Coordinates of C-alpha atoms in Angstrom, one line a residue:
X22 CA 11.3 3.1 64.5
X23 CA 12.8 6.3 65.6
X24 CA 11.1 9.2 63.3
X25 CA 14.1 11.4 64.3
X26 CA 16.4 9.2 62.6
X27 CA 14.9 10.3 59.0
X28 CA 16.5 13.4 57.7
X29 CA 14.5 16.2 55.4
X30 CA 14.9 17.0 51.6
X31 CA 13.0 20.0 50.5
X32 CA 13.6 20.0 46.6
X33 CA 12.5 24.0 46.7
X34 CA 15.3 24.2 49.4
X35 CA 18.2 21.5 48.5
X36 CA 20.2 20.5 45.8
X37 CA 20.0 17.0 45.4
X38 CA 23.5 16.8 45.7
X39 CA 22.5 17.1 49.3
X40 CA 21.5 13.6 49.9
X41 CA 24.1 10.9 50.0
X42 CA 24.6 8.1 48.0
X43 CA 24.2 5.3 50.5
X44 CA 21.2 2.7 50.4
X45 CA 17.9 3.5 52.8
X46 CA 14.7 4.2 52.2
X47 CA 12.1 7.3 51.9
X48 CA 8.8 8.9 52.9
X49 CA 7.4 11.3 50.5
X50 CA 4.6 13.8 52.1
X51 CA 2.5 16.5 51.1
X52 CA 3.4 20.1 52.2
X53 CA 0.9 21.6 54.2
X54 CA -2.2 22.5 52.8
X55 CA -1.6 20.7 49.3
X56 CA -3.5 17.6 48.4
X57 CA -3.3 14.8 45.5
X58 CA -5.0 15.8 42.2
X59 CA -8.7 14.7 43.0
X60 CA -10.2 11.8 41.2
X61 CA -12.7 11.7 43.4
X62 CA -11.4 9.8 46.5
X63 CA -10.3 11.3 49.7
X64 CA -7.3 9.1 50.7
X65 CA -7.6 8.9 54.7
X66 CA -3.6 10.1 55.4
X67 CA -1.4 9.1 57.9
X68 CA 0.9 11.8 58.9
X69 CA 4.7 11.9 59.4
X70 CA 6.1 14.7 61.0
X71 CA 2.5 16.6 60.6
X72 CA 2.3 16.0 57.2
X73 CA 0.4 13.6 55.1
X74 CA 2.4 10.5 53.6
X75 CA 1.5 9.5 50.2
X76 CA 4.4 7.2 49.2
X77 CA 7.4 5.4 51.0
X78 CA 10.4 3.6 48.8
X79 CA 13.5 2.5 49.2
X80 CA 16.4 1.5 47.3
X81 CA 19.8 -0.9 47.8
X82 CA 22.2 1.3 45.9
X83 CA 22.0 5.3 46.1
X84 CA 19.3 7.4 48.0
X85 CA 20.3 10.6 45.8
X86 CA 20.3 8.4 42.2
X87 CA 16.6 7.0 43.3
X88 CA 15.4 10.5 44.6
X89 CA 16.8 11.9 41.5
X90 CA 14.9 9.8 39.8
X91 CA 11.5 10.2 41.5
X92 CA 11.8 14.1 41.6
X93 CA 13.8 15.1 38.1
X94 CA 14.0 11.4 36.1
X95 CA 11.4 9.6 33.8
X96 CA 7.7 7.5 34.8
X97 CA 9.4 4.6 32.8
X98 CA 11.6 4.1 35.8
X99 CA 9.8 5.3 39.0
X100 CA 6.1 4.3 39.4
X101 CA 5.8 6.9 41.8
X102 CA 6.2 9.7 39.3
X103 CA 3.6 7.8 36.9
X104 CA 1.0 7.2 39.5
X105 CA 1.2 11.4 40.0
X106 CA 1.3 11.6 36.1
X107 CA -1.7 9.5 36.1
X108 CA -3.6 11.9 39.3
X109 CA -2.6 14.4 36.6
X110 CA -4.5 13.3 34.1
X111 CA -1.2 12.6 32.0
X112 CA -1.6 10.9 28.6
X113 CA 1.0 7.9 28.9
X114 CA 3.2 6.6 25.8
X115 CA 4.0 3.0 25.1
X116 CA 7.4 2.2 24.5
X117 CA 8.4 -0.9 22.1
X118 CA 9.7 -2.4 25.7
X119 CA 6.4 -2.8 26.9
X120 CA 7.4 0.2 29.1
X121 CA 5.4 3.6 29.9
X122 CA 6.4 7.3 30.2
X123 CA 4.8 10.7 29.9
X124 CA 5.8 13.5 27.1
X125 CA 8.9 15.5 27.8
X126 CA 6.9 18.3 28.4
X127 CA 4.1 16.2 31.0
X128 CA 7.5 14.7 32.4
X129 CA 8.4 18.3 33.3
X130 CA 4.9 18.9 34.8
X131 CA 5.7 16.3 37.0
X132 CA 8.6 17.4 38.4
X133 CA 7.2 20.4 38.8
X134 CA 4.4 19.3 40.8
X135 CA 6.8 17.1 42.9
X136 CA 8.7 19.9 43.8
X137 CA 5.8 22.3 44.7
X138 CA 3.7 19.9 46.4
X139 CA 6.2 17.2 48.3
X140 CA 8.7 16.9 50.6
X141 CA 10.9 14.1 51.3
X142 CA 12.1 12.2 54.5
X143 CA 14.9 9.9 53.9
X144 CA 16.5 7.3 56.1
X145 CA 20.3 6.1 55.9
X146 CA 20.1 2.1 56.4
X147 CA 21.5 -1.3 55.1
X148 CA 18.1 -3.3 55.9
X149 CA 15.7 -0.7 53.4
X150 CA 13.9 -3.7 52.2
X151 CA 12.5 -5.1 55.5
X152 CA 12.2 -1.5 56.8
X153 CA 10.1 -0.5 53.3
X154 CA 7.4 -2.3 54.1
X155 CA 7.2 -1.4 58.1
X156 CA 6.9 2.0 56.4
X157 CA 4.4 0.5 54.4
X158 CA 2.3 -1.1 56.9
X159 CA 2.7 2.3 59.0
X160 CA 1.6 4.7 56.9
X161 CA -0.6 2.9 54.0
X162 CA 0.1 5.6 51.7
X163 CA -1.9 6.2 49.0
X164 CA 0.5 5.1 46.2
X165 CA 2.2 2.5 47.4
X166 CA -0.2 0.1 45.2
X167 CA 1.9 -3.0 45.1
X168 CA 3.5 -3.7 48.2
X169 CA 0.2 -2.5 50.4
X170 CA -1.3 -5.0 52.5
X171 CA -4.1 -2.8 53.8
X172 CA -5.0 0.3 52.2
X173 CA -7.3 3.0 54.1
X174 CA -10.4 0.6 52.6
X175 CA -11.3 -2.2 50.3
X176 CA -13.3 0.5 48.2
X177 CA -9.8 2.5 47.6
X178 CA -7.9 -0.6 46.8
X179 CA -10.4 -2.0 44.1
X180 CA -10.6 1.8 42.5
X181 CA -6.6 2.1 42.2
X182 CA -6.2 -1.7 40.8
X183 CA -9.0 -1.0 38.6
X184 CA -7.6 2.2 37.3
X185 CA -4.2 0.8 37.3
X186 CA -5.5 -2.5 35.7
X187 CA -7.1 -0.1 33.0
X188 CA -4.0 2.0 32.2
X189 CA -1.8 -1.3 31.6
X190 CA -4.6 -3.1 29.3
X191 CA -4.5 0.7 27.0
X192 CA -0.9 0.3 26.8
X193 CA -0.5 -3.1 25.7
X194 CA -3.2 -2.6 23.6
X195 CA -1.5 1.0 22.4
X196 CA 2.0 -0.8 22.5
X197 CA 0.2 -4.0 20.3
X198 CA -1.2 -1.7 17.3
X199 CA 2.1 0.3 17.7
X200 CA 4.3 -2.6 16.7
X201 CA 1.6 -3.6 13.9
X202 CA 1.6 -0.4 12.5
X203 CA 5.4 0.1 12.6
X204 CA 5.4 -3.5 11.0
X205 CA 3.1 -2.2 7.9
X206 CA 4.7 0.5 7.1
X207 CA 8.5 -1.5 7.2
X208 CA 6.8 -3.7 4.8
X209 CA 5.2 -1.2 2.7

């Protein structure tokens, strides 16, 4: 794949309206001299255009809408935002539908971190699911946990999987407990 097909989106310089509403792929990279929040593991980054790749994704609908969700949306609609929030040690809030998110203040903190710390490259195309797997295989982004087949090391994969499992178990428990609490308050 030709790297020159990817267009730059810098959230500090460009407005989201600058991005097309066509389908395609995107790559999130860290700005120069920026790292992911420290959780005791130093990822072995691969680079795109000289910058460390942390996540890649795709949309069959609109790049503009998808990137807006990542940069300014809520974690309920973006596992990437949810991962950043976890790395920032923010507290997930369970919802009755089984999904989780962060408080408005924490969502704002995630948005600010993404704007200050990342740049995005996007590529307009009609086969984003095929290209996404190609990008994951090429870059092994540390925050593409679900579709990554070869993370940098088994130890990293195990740690991220454990963290993800722990958070899911906590959210499931909190969701269950909040349901019980709600039922109890309705019947009293």
